[in-house]
Amino acid sequence: MNNADKKRVLREMLFARRFEERCYEAYVERNIGGFLHLYPGEEACAFGVLEAAQPGHDYVITSYRDHVHAIKSGSDPRHIMAELFAKETGVSKGRGGSMHLFDLAHRFMGGYALVGGPFPLAAGIAKGIQMQGGDEICICFLGDAANNQGTFHESLNMAALWNLPVLYVCENNLYGIGTRIDRSTAVVDQYQRVAAYNIPSAQEDGQDFDLVHEAATKAVAHVRSGKGPYFLELMTYRYRGHSMSDSNAYRAKTEERMWSGRDPVIILRDRLIEAGDLTLDEYKDMDTAILDEIEDEVIRYATESPEPNIADVEKYVLAENDPWVSGGVH
Amino acid sequence: MAEMMYWEAIVRAHDEEMANDPMVICMGEDIGVVGGTYKATSGLYDKYGETRVIDTPISENGYTGLGIGASFLGVRPIIEIMSVNFAWLAMDQIFNTAAKVRYMSGGQLQAPVVIRSPGGTAHQLGSQHSARMEKVFMGVAGLRVVTPSSPRQAYGLLKSAVRCNDPVFINEHELMYNMKGEVPDDEYFHPLEGSEVVREGRDVTLFGYNISVHWCLQAAAELSKHHGIEAEVIDLYALSPLDREGIRNSVSKTHRAVIVEEAEPAVGVGAEVMAIINEECFFELDAAPVRVSALHVPIPYNHALEKAALPNANDVVTAVRGIFGV
């Protein structure tokens, strides 16, 4: 990947950062309801992996911390913000919310709220790919705490057994809500746990875009070549609490400062500046343009969009006019 | 019309649907090489191979979720859960994903899976192999629930369920797989909604589903022969959505209702049908509706205790006699 491409990625990552920060404000302003799980600190994971894959062609599925994965899959940020604002123009027509973004057109197969729920769904999507005979892969992003669910083991077993084209990416941010990983998990290095299923795996620094991209390129090539599943663990950190209702009082300030010093946006920025491909002024202009874009286009679109029609509350429960319900067409 | 057994009817439906559409697969524990604990998938493994007739590990939530995920891409999985008791382990994927994904994606995704599983009590299988869970499934929006009382329905309901774009739970019965009955020779798709009048009568309506339809028919014969009471028997093969119109029509005719369920009474089919009667045709009633249910106990191992815990045709006769005071 050349530095012009990396500059584009830096802009996308900074956009994702500012988008999430603006979500925080919108939540405080009560324009966003429910639960809200933000991604700042973890950007290099989604961008590093998906830059190595083919978003929009490959299928992506993840948890409730899903805004940035949807954006990188190709979803229009305006439609994501509209979803968070519970509008009819939202990606899920205002029925899903922050935790349930879906964008089938871009093969973003959803955000799910049950920890570990997407593990078998991803294996199933991979089974579907296998049956259709395409060269797509399914990429499943989940946090470290999901690995303590039974679905982790059940899905890895089946994915290995049936050689399914699925890449499991573990965004290890060291905490399952408020419980530190070594207090909940007997084996702290998550990539080691998949050895039980003969699945190749790797652990990488999740704050450094270049390192993630390199590790993911290998992982994606493995899965796409038909060799079966792969597990990539990325060591990362979230700069905010688990969700907006999290006081975030359980982490040591020294630990937080250490990880703040390893900000994935800043690491990539400084590397490009060092290489002479970016100036600090350029970066600041980029940031200003992003903030304006978010305000003038994204927030405005979400604010001005209409709410769903109350009369449609029962729409989408079941298929509409399915002929087989009455025994088919004869 | 050929006679065939309930399990044979299910095999035939699988076979026709798999021949019709290469995206139809079936999966579950011991369904392939072994052919299914109740033979409901026998012969399919040899015909369609291991990529379409999938012997799964004993991971109910995992393989159910895998089938649901595959269905997002247009695969049509028929998932067998060997015993409905094990379906508890798959509830996360069935309820949280299959039932909700169309809604929470604003209509973009759908999960056209069929989940088949035998419910009901058999003989001395003990508490953890005797669950009747239809009440649990029918309480969740986004799922269809059907329950065949005959080989004809077992065949036709599965055929329609495979083609339908909604997730469908088919509640079969451990004691019914060897039941014989006529199945149309021509391809037949049974409606997934509605109900069937299986015996016409004017004095009282007996509502049954799955195995309890047969108790209702036995009781109706007894009531006619010995008490001069002509019972109408309605087969509620669709438990979700329930056939409000069919319930109203029959009760408006007979003015009396008995609901017969193999399950515990609480939060059950009987309770739901009574609520519908109240909502639809309360003033048609000449007597308070009665439900005949199991006792509210885990099913015991001891055979005498087991029988005591479960309803039967005699209990239906007793309930009707109570209504008429005869």
XYZ file of C-alpha atoms in Angstrom:
656
model
C 0.000 0.000 0.000
C 1.479 3.373 -0.998
C 1.391 6.518 1.097
C -1.299 8.166 -1.018
C -3.559 5.258 -0.108
C -2.510 5.535 3.518
C -3.398 9.220 3.468
C -6.861 8.264 2.272
C -7.082 5.710 5.090
C -5.944 8.325 7.604
C -8.756 10.584 6.471
C -11.254 7.728 6.770
C -9.993 6.831 10.232
C -10.141 10.429 11.375
C -13.644 10.668 9.937
C -14.633 7.569 11.938
C -13.126 9.104 15.084
C -14.984 12.399 14.647
C -18.184 10.576 13.703
C -18.088 8.628 16.962
C -17.265 11.705 19.005
C -20.198 13.494 17.420
C -22.401 10.511 18.360
C -21.350 11.066 21.957
C -22.534 14.666 21.780
C -25.753 13.677 20.032
C -26.421 11.188 22.786
C -25.917 13.843 25.440
C -28.221 16.096 23.420
C -30.739 13.222 23.497
C -30.912 12.874 19.735
C -29.650 9.299 20.107
C -31.412 6.947 22.512
C -30.903 3.476 23.893
C -27.422 2.058 24.232
C -24.451 3.513 22.430
C -21.082 1.730 22.159
C -18.321 3.810 20.620
C -15.179 2.773 18.753
C -12.482 5.455 19.371
C -9.140 3.839 20.024
C -9.875 0.725 17.984
C -9.978 2.243 14.473
C -6.877 0.540 13.135
C -8.592 -2.825 13.612
C -11.547 -2.238 11.286
C -9.543 -0.187 8.780
C -6.471 -2.426 8.769
C -8.515 -5.560 8.196
C -11.027 -4.190 5.719
C -8.335 -2.410 3.660
C -6.876 -5.891 3.203
C -10.252 -7.302 2.157
C -12.924 -6.243 -0.337
C -15.626 -4.360 1.562
C -18.934 -4.488 -0.293
C -17.889 -7.802 -1.852
C -16.859 -9.668 1.267
C -19.470 -10.049 3.970
C -18.940 -8.296 7.310
C -20.736 -9.056 10.560
C -20.064 -7.719 14.040
C -21.354 -6.879 17.487
C -23.128 -3.813 18.847
C -20.003 -1.618 18.470
C -20.737 -1.474 14.780
C -20.837 2.053 13.338
C -17.321 2.130 11.979
C -17.463 -1.368 10.479
C -20.604 -0.325 8.596
C -18.973 2.886 7.351
C -15.904 1.019 6.143
C -18.138 -1.584 4.473
C -19.524 1.216 2.341
C -22.594 2.448 4.198
C -23.410 6.119 3.803
C -22.555 7.822 7.128
C -25.646 9.987 6.740
C -27.827 6.878 6.755
C -26.004 5.538 9.787
C -26.473 8.767 11.722
C -30.121 8.808 10.600
C -30.472 5.316 12.052
C -29.005 6.481 15.349
C -31.490 9.364 15.245
C -34.223 6.695 14.743
C -35.286 8.002 11.352
C -36.991 6.274 8.429
C -33.956 7.106 6.274
C -31.663 5.147 8.592
C -29.858 2.072 7.287
C -32.322 -0.091 9.232
C -35.251 2.309 8.725
C -35.122 3.383 12.360
C -36.069 -0.116 13.550
C -32.584 -1.214 14.541
C -30.691 1.549 16.292
C -27.021 1.807 17.144
C -26.590 -1.893 17.930
C -28.476 -3.124 14.858
C -27.105 -1.433 11.774
C -27.708 -3.464 8.592
C -26.808 -2.673 5.007
C -27.382 -5.637 2.757
C -26.465 -3.691 -0.394
C -22.945 -3.320 0.999
C -22.958 -6.810 2.486
C -22.811 -5.417 5.983
C -24.771 -8.223 7.647
C -25.438 -6.519 10.866
C -24.654 -5.520 14.331
C -25.925 -7.891 16.996
C -26.428 -7.262 20.676
C -25.951 -10.729 22.146
C -22.286 -11.178 22.990
C -20.961 -14.013 20.802
C -24.158 -14.245 18.749
C -22.486 -13.526 15.389
C -19.965 -16.406 15.646
C -22.299 -19.052 14.180
C -24.034 -16.554 11.877
C -20.647 -15.793 10.303
C -19.970 -19.503 9.845
C -23.403 -19.791 8.226
C -22.741 -16.894 5.857
C -19.513 -18.684 4.949
C -21.507 -21.853 4.309
C -23.750 -19.827 1.997
C -20.700 -18.479 0.152
C -19.379 -22.020 -0.180
C -22.681 -23.234 -1.633
C -22.876 -20.341 -4.099
C -19.288 -20.991 -5.150
C -18.119 -17.353 -5.019
C -14.722 -16.027 -3.922
C -16.123 -13.883 -1.106
C -15.157 -14.418 2.492
C -17.023 -13.572 5.674
C -15.266 -11.378 8.220
C -16.568 -11.456 11.773
C -15.353 -8.771 14.183
C -15.999 -9.448 17.874
C -14.472 -8.468 21.183
C -12.342 -10.651 23.419
C -15.110 -11.224 25.947
C -17.249 -12.949 23.310
C -14.744 -15.797 23.330
C -16.109 -16.982 26.652
C -19.443 -17.845 25.072
C -20.184 -21.372 23.918
C -20.822 -20.068 20.406
C -17.077 -19.317 20.093
C -16.161 -22.966 20.503
C -19.170 -24.353 18.655
C -18.514 -22.113 15.659
C -14.746 -22.575 15.473
C -15.313 -26.320 15.564
C -17.790 -26.262 12.692
C -15.819 -23.716 10.666
C -12.725 -25.910 10.868
C -14.659 -29.128 10.307
C -16.324 -27.849 7.127
C -13.459 -25.652 5.920
C -15.603 -22.529 5.858
C -14.296 -19.227 4.384
C -14.579 -17.154 7.531
C -12.077 -14.794 9.138
C -12.669 -14.221 12.836
C -11.124 -10.965 14.021
C -10.831 -10.597 17.771
C -10.637 -6.951 18.797
C -9.051 -7.536 22.185
C -9.657 -4.346 24.144
C -8.822 -6.099 27.420
C -12.202 -5.605 29.094
C -15.528 -7.429 28.970
C -17.700 -4.478 29.905
C -16.019 -3.648 33.227
C -14.138 -6.870 33.953
C -10.483 -7.053 32.981
C -9.597 -10.019 30.793
C -7.305 -11.747 33.287
C -10.142 -11.751 35.820
C -12.589 -13.443 33.417
C -10.480 -15.566 31.125
C -8.096 -18.373 32.026
C -6.044 -18.009 28.838
C -5.360 -14.330 28.234
C -3.814 -14.664 24.760
C -6.887 -15.299 22.685
C -5.092 -16.530 19.571
C -3.823 -19.480 21.589
C -7.336 -20.654 22.349
C -8.112 -21.506 18.738
C -5.248 -23.987 18.521
C -7.701 -26.492 19.975
C -9.533 -26.423 16.629
C -6.495 -26.549 14.334
C -7.260 -23.075 13.048
C -4.262 -20.929 12.115
C -4.084 -17.730 14.120
C -1.962 -14.685 14.857
C -1.747 -11.882 17.381
C -0.920 -8.346 16.277
C -0.694 -4.808 17.598
C -4.145 -3.406 16.920
C -3.092 0.261 17.242
C -0.795 0.285 14.240
C -2.638 0.363 10.928
C 0.357 -0.909 8.958
C 0.861 -3.928 11.187
C -2.844 -4.775 11.198
C -2.988 -4.405 7.431
C -0.022 -6.701 6.960
C -1.367 -9.386 9.294
C -4.832 -9.113 7.768
C -3.489 -9.402 4.227
C -2.053 -12.767 5.177
C -5.242 -13.806 6.966
C -7.532 -12.775 4.110
C -5.354 -14.543 1.535
C -5.493 -17.721 3.602
C -9.274 -17.696 3.854
C -9.867 -16.653 0.253
C -7.603 -19.378 -1.066
C -10.010 -22.004 0.263
C -7.842 -23.138 3.158
C -10.607 -22.586 5.694
C -11.020 -20.282 8.689
C -8.420 -18.006 10.277
C -8.345 -16.198 13.614
C -6.653 -12.819 14.001
C -6.285 -11.254 17.439
C -5.676 -7.504 17.547
C -4.531 -5.926 20.799
C -6.388 -2.670 21.228
C -8.104 -0.356 23.676
C -11.290 1.654 23.761
C -10.889 5.236 24.862
C -14.370 5.459 26.316
C -16.432 3.219 28.542
C -18.123 0.074 27.256
C -21.245 2.113 26.524
C -22.609 5.511 27.420
C -23.973 4.124 30.671
C -20.515 2.965 31.768
C -18.818 5.144 34.373
C -15.471 3.752 33.198
C -14.118 3.841 36.747
C -12.514 0.408 36.667
C -9.429 1.217 34.609
C -6.209 2.675 36.027
C -5.370 6.183 34.822
C -1.813 5.069 34.095
C -3.159 2.343 31.837
C -5.435 4.797 30.036
C -2.564 7.252 29.552
C -0.350 4.513 28.162
C -2.941 3.589 25.538
C -3.744 7.233 24.749
C -0.116 7.497 23.781
C -0.717 4.777 21.234
C -3.594 6.414 19.385
C -4.027 4.635 16.014
C -4.926 7.872 14.205
C -1.870 9.674 15.569
C 0.464 6.740 14.861
C -0.556 6.717 11.203
C -0.511 10.520 10.981
C 2.978 10.823 12.405
C 4.285 8.091 10.159
C 3.018 9.945 7.100
C 4.469 13.244 8.378
C 7.809 11.546 9.020
C 7.798 10.190 5.481
C 7.188 13.680 4.165
C 3.819 12.779 2.688
C 1.758 14.892 5.048
C 2.157 18.134 6.969
C 0.558 18.993 10.263
C -1.300 21.850 8.598
C -2.651 19.494 5.973
C -3.844 17.225 8.748
C -5.535 20.106 10.554
C -7.285 21.167 7.363
C -8.390 17.587 6.861
C -9.802 17.551 10.369
C -11.656 20.825 9.873
C -13.146 19.601 6.613
C -14.278 16.392 8.320
C -15.904 18.257 11.199
C -17.720 20.467 8.699
C -18.827 17.478 6.646
C -20.196 15.724 9.703
C -22.092 18.800 10.813
C -23.288 20.091 7.458
C -24.119 16.811 5.809
C -24.350 13.959 8.285
C -25.996 15.615 11.249
C -28.149 17.821 9.077
C -29.415 14.848 7.085
C -30.209 12.900 10.254
C -31.921 15.882 11.851
C -34.046 16.739 8.840
C -35.075 13.171 8.005
C -38.596 12.029 8.875
C -39.451 9.562 11.602
C -41.037 6.245 10.634
C -44.783 6.255 10.127
C -46.533 4.980 13.268
C -48.949 3.027 11.059
C -45.977 0.897 9.917
C -45.187 -0.461 13.386
C -46.196 -3.994 12.372
C -44.369 -3.917 9.056
C -41.352 -6.259 8.721
C -42.494 -8.739 11.394
C -43.245 -11.360 8.740
C -42.823 -11.504 4.984
C -45.495 -9.554 3.120
C -47.951 -11.507 0.960
C -45.905 -14.697 1.002
C -47.898 -17.086 -1.243
C -46.712 -20.187 0.614
C -48.535 -19.099 3.761
C -51.783 -20.070 2.090
C -50.326 -23.167 0.452
C -48.746 -21.619 -2.599
C -49.840 -20.704 -6.079
C -51.398 -23.554 -8.007
C -53.813 -41.500 -2.236
C -51.115 -43.601 -0.681
C -50.860 -44.448 2.984
C -47.580 -43.622 4.552
C -46.128 -43.096 7.959
C -45.562 -39.663 9.465
C -41.770 -40.070 9.200
C -42.042 -41.212 5.596
C -44.118 -38.152 4.775
C -41.371 -35.950 6.234
C -38.703 -37.755 4.203
C -40.793 -37.262 1.057
C -41.143 -33.524 1.700
C -37.376 -33.190 2.243
C -36.641 -35.185 -0.872
C -38.953 -33.207 -3.152
C -37.781 -29.840 -1.832
C -34.106 -30.783 -2.084
C -34.638 -32.028 -5.640
C -36.501 -28.833 -6.499
C -33.929 -26.337 -5.179
C -30.174 -26.929 -4.771
C -30.095 -24.328 -1.981
C -32.276 -26.511 0.269
C -30.119 -28.313 2.806
C -30.864 -30.230 5.959
C -28.806 -30.372 9.089
C -28.911 -31.772 12.584
C -27.566 -34.434 14.895
C -27.407 -37.914 13.354
C -29.561 -36.937 10.410
C -27.123 -37.956 7.676
C -25.324 -41.283 7.868
C -27.732 -42.533 10.533
C -30.791 -41.092 8.755
C -32.303 -39.387 11.775
C -33.316 -40.632 15.199
C -36.890 -40.906 13.922
C -35.859 -41.749 10.330
C -37.231 -38.420 9.102
C -34.196 -37.834 6.862
C -33.390 -41.413 5.917
C -31.929 -41.998 2.470
C -31.159 -38.325 1.877
C -27.452 -38.532 2.713
C -26.828 -41.104 -0.004
C -28.841 -39.101 -2.503
C -27.653 -35.549 -1.811
C -24.277 -35.962 -0.123
C -22.633 -34.563 2.959
C -22.576 -30.907 1.904
C -26.385 -30.796 1.753
C -27.277 -33.387 4.376
C -25.137 -32.306 7.257
C -24.415 -34.309 10.377
C -23.745 -31.589 12.928
C -21.822 -31.697 16.167
C -23.974 -31.670 19.310
C -23.995 -27.858 19.402
C -27.625 -26.821 19.147
C -27.144 -23.071 19.407
C -24.138 -23.216 17.105
C -25.618 -25.198 14.235
C -28.976 -23.430 14.467
C -27.144 -20.112 14.228
C -25.092 -21.443 11.327
C -28.269 -22.394 9.485
C -29.754 -18.958 10.166
C -26.605 -17.230 8.890
C -26.646 -19.348 5.733
C -30.294 -18.441 5.180
C -29.296 -14.745 4.937
C -27.612 -15.685 1.632
C -30.571 -17.608 0.234
C -29.768 -21.062 1.575
C -32.938 -22.845 2.761
C -31.899 -24.939 5.742
C -34.191 -27.504 7.313
C -32.751 -27.828 10.792
C -33.683 -30.848 12.872
C -33.336 -30.501 16.617
C -33.432 -34.089 17.824
C -35.667 -33.377 20.800
C -37.457 -30.163 21.580
C -35.865 -30.203 25.016
C -32.549 -29.428 23.303
C -34.106 -26.464 21.516
C -33.750 -24.496 24.744
C -30.035 -24.380 23.938
C -30.774 -22.810 20.563
C -33.260 -20.226 21.823
C -30.713 -17.410 21.581
C -30.324 -17.851 17.839
C -33.982 -18.678 17.169
C -35.447 -15.802 19.164
C -32.728 -13.178 19.060
C -31.745 -13.639 15.432
C -34.191 -15.602 13.272
C -37.344 -14.054 14.693
C -36.038 -10.476 14.808
C -33.647 -9.984 11.923
C -36.243 -8.970 9.333
C -37.677 -6.385 11.698
C -34.505 -4.908 13.111
C -32.919 -4.668 9.656
C -35.913 -2.740 8.353
C -36.865 -5.590 6.038
C -33.416 -6.079 4.429
C -32.495 -9.480 5.825
C -34.688 -12.507 6.290
C -34.092 -15.893 7.878
C -36.088 -18.464 5.883
C -35.114 -21.422 8.043
C -37.271 -24.358 9.010
C -36.666 -25.775 12.462
C -38.253 -29.179 13.008
C -38.301 -30.855 16.362
C -40.305 -33.493 18.167
C -42.028 -32.182 21.254
C -44.386 -34.043 23.525
C -44.045 -36.848 25.983
C -43.336 -40.420 24.966
C -42.887 -43.274 27.393
C -40.902 -42.773 30.589
C -38.307 -40.519 29.020
C -38.088 -38.462 32.192
C -38.270 -34.748 32.852
C -35.576 -33.596 30.454
C -36.870 -35.515 27.439
C -40.579 -34.767 27.800
C -40.901 -31.045 27.202
C -43.790 -29.499 25.325
C -42.500 -26.145 24.175
C -44.978 -24.938 21.580
C -46.214 -22.310 24.035
C -42.735 -20.826 24.177
C -42.312 -20.550 20.417
C -45.794 -19.189 19.758
C -45.229 -16.280 22.111
C -42.512 -14.695 19.993
C -43.191 -12.235 17.169
C -41.494 -12.995 13.873
C -41.760 -16.790 14.016
C -44.386 -19.044 12.484
C -45.327 -22.131 14.470
C -47.110 -25.131 12.963
C -47.701 -28.591 14.343
C -48.808 -31.520 12.181
C -51.376 -33.985 13.495
C -51.152 -36.378 10.512
C -48.758 -37.594 7.819
C -50.597 -35.402 5.300
C -49.925 -32.307 7.382
C -46.370 -33.392 8.206
C -45.697 -33.569 4.468
C -47.564 -30.467 3.325
C -46.551 -28.177 6.180
C -42.860 -28.935 5.702
C -43.170 -28.271 1.958
C -44.736 -24.847 2.524
C -42.372 -24.037 5.384
C -39.333 -24.582 3.165
C -40.682 -22.190 0.524
C -41.978 -19.553 2.945
C -39.666 -16.602 3.566
C -40.310 -16.553 7.319
C -38.639 -18.737 9.923
C -40.991 -21.622 10.693
C -40.880 -23.862 13.746
C -42.501 -27.251 13.135
C -43.496 -28.981 16.342
C -43.650 -32.725 15.661
C -44.266 -35.482 18.202
C -42.139 -38.395 19.344
C -45.124 -40.751 19.494
C -46.441 -39.881 16.055
C -43.590 -40.764 13.682
C -45.003 -44.247 13.083
C -48.581 -43.080 12.670
C -50.072 -44.035 9.296
C -52.281 -41.843 7.174
C -53.172 -40.892 3.643
C -50.996 -38.408 1.821
C -51.920 -37.022 -1.618
C -49.992 -38.613 -4.468
C -49.611 -35.239 -6.126
C -47.359 -32.582 -4.689
C -49.227 -30.783 -1.914
C -48.521 -27.578 -0.011
C -50.426 -27.215 3.245
C -51.326 -23.670 4.352
C -49.229 -22.343 7.234
C -52.184 -20.411 8.630
C -55.760 -21.402 9.411
C -57.299 -24.439 11.065
C -59.181 -27.549 9.954
C -62.593 -28.848 10.978
C -61.845 -32.549 11.333
C -65.267 -33.505 12.737
C -68.403 -31.445 12.437
C -70.672 -31.075 15.444
C -73.253 -28.711 16.908
C -72.993 -28.989 20.686
C -69.430 -28.201 21.731
C -66.112 -27.419 20.048
C -63.043 -29.431 21.007
C -59.862 -27.597 20.038
C -56.786 -29.791 19.639
C -53.431 -29.689 17.884
C -50.868 -32.323 17.068
C -51.466 -35.393 19.289
C -54.392 -33.886 21.180
C -56.463 -33.799 17.969
C -56.597 -37.587 18.283
C -57.741 -37.430 21.908
C -60.453 -35.000 20.820
C -61.627 -37.375 18.065
C -61.749 -40.321 20.484
C -63.657 -38.230 22.994
C -66.078 -36.994 20.319
C -66.885 -40.573 19.319
C -67.473 -41.533 22.951
C -69.643 -38.440 23.600
C -71.753 -39.157 20.529
C -72.200 -42.845 21.302
C -72.921 -42.687 25.025
C -74.140 -39.176 25.741
C -75.777 -37.927 22.545
C -73.421 -34.953 22.427
C -72.129 -34.010 18.986
C -68.733 -32.402 19.319
C -66.998 -30.415 16.609
C -63.248 -31.024 16.506
C -60.967 -28.260 15.268
C -57.330 -28.971 14.430
C -55.231 -25.909 15.253
C -52.274 -26.984 13.117
C -51.146 -23.327 13.012
C -50.263 -22.149 16.518
C -48.776 -18.850 15.418
C -50.627 -17.032 14.144
C -53.735 -18.737 15.586
C -56.847 -18.819 13.402
C -59.074 -16.271 15.126
C -61.745 -16.575 12.449
C -61.899 -20.370 12.635
C -62.137 -20.228 16.426
C -64.905 -17.618 16.279
C -66.895 -19.463 13.605
C -66.964 -22.740 15.479
C -67.713 -21.294 18.914
C -70.452 -19.133 17.397
C -72.010 -22.360 16.161
C -71.582 -24.636 19.197
C -71.505 -22.005 21.977
C -69.217 -24.212 24.083
C -65.455 -24.772 23.978
C -62.917 -27.194 25.386
C -59.228 -26.714 24.555
C -57.052 -29.793 24.829
C -53.300 -29.487 25.205
C -50.601 -31.920 26.211
C -48.662 -29.134 27.890
C -48.949 -27.519 31.304
C -51.836 -25.021 31.440
C -49.914 -21.889 32.368
C -49.355 -19.417 29.525
C -50.384 -22.098 27.050
C -52.448 -22.770 23.957
C -55.584 -23.194 26.080
C -55.064 -19.855 27.762
C -54.478 -18.184 24.412
C -57.522 -19.738 22.722
C -59.680 -18.734 25.685
C -58.444 -15.171 25.351
C -59.312 -15.206 21.651
C -62.793 -16.551 22.420
C -63.257 -13.725 24.931
C -62.096 -11.158 22.435
C -63.936 -12.537 19.406
C -67.218 -14.081 20.560
C -67.748 -13.868 24.316
C -71.487 -13.309 23.999
C -71.887 -16.463 21.907
C -70.904 -18.588 24.899
C -73.429 -20.676 26.789
C -70.819 -21.971 29.228
C -67.365 -20.979 30.424
C -64.649 -22.474 28.213
C -62.646 -25.280 29.803
C -59.089 -26.397 29.166
C -57.775 -29.927 29.516
C -54.047 -29.772 30.191
C -51.166 -31.586 31.821
C -50.481 -31.024 35.489
C -48.045 -28.231 36.292
C -45.173 -30.621 37.097
C -41.940 -31.776 35.455
C -42.790 -35.085 33.779
C -41.988 -37.982 36.160
C -40.191 -41.186 35.209
C -42.549 -43.593 37.014
C -45.135 -44.670 34.467
C -48.154 -44.377 36.750
C -47.051 -40.900 37.807
C -46.361 -39.986 34.199
C -49.860 -40.987 33.159
C -51.304 -39.075 36.076
C -49.499 -35.940 34.946
C -50.847 -36.048 31.380
C -54.316 -35.536 29.933
C -56.084 -38.130 27.754
C -59.340 -38.687 25.856
C -61.219 -39.617 29.047
C -60.318 -36.279 30.569
C -61.831 -34.601 27.513
C -65.043 -36.609 27.917
C -65.164 -35.691 31.594
C -64.661 -32.015 30.823
C -67.497 -32.000 28.269
C -69.817 -33.894 30.607
C -69.040 -31.299 33.241
C -70.154 -28.531 30.909
C -73.437 -30.304 30.160
C -73.931 -31.629 33.704
C -74.377 -35.211 32.459
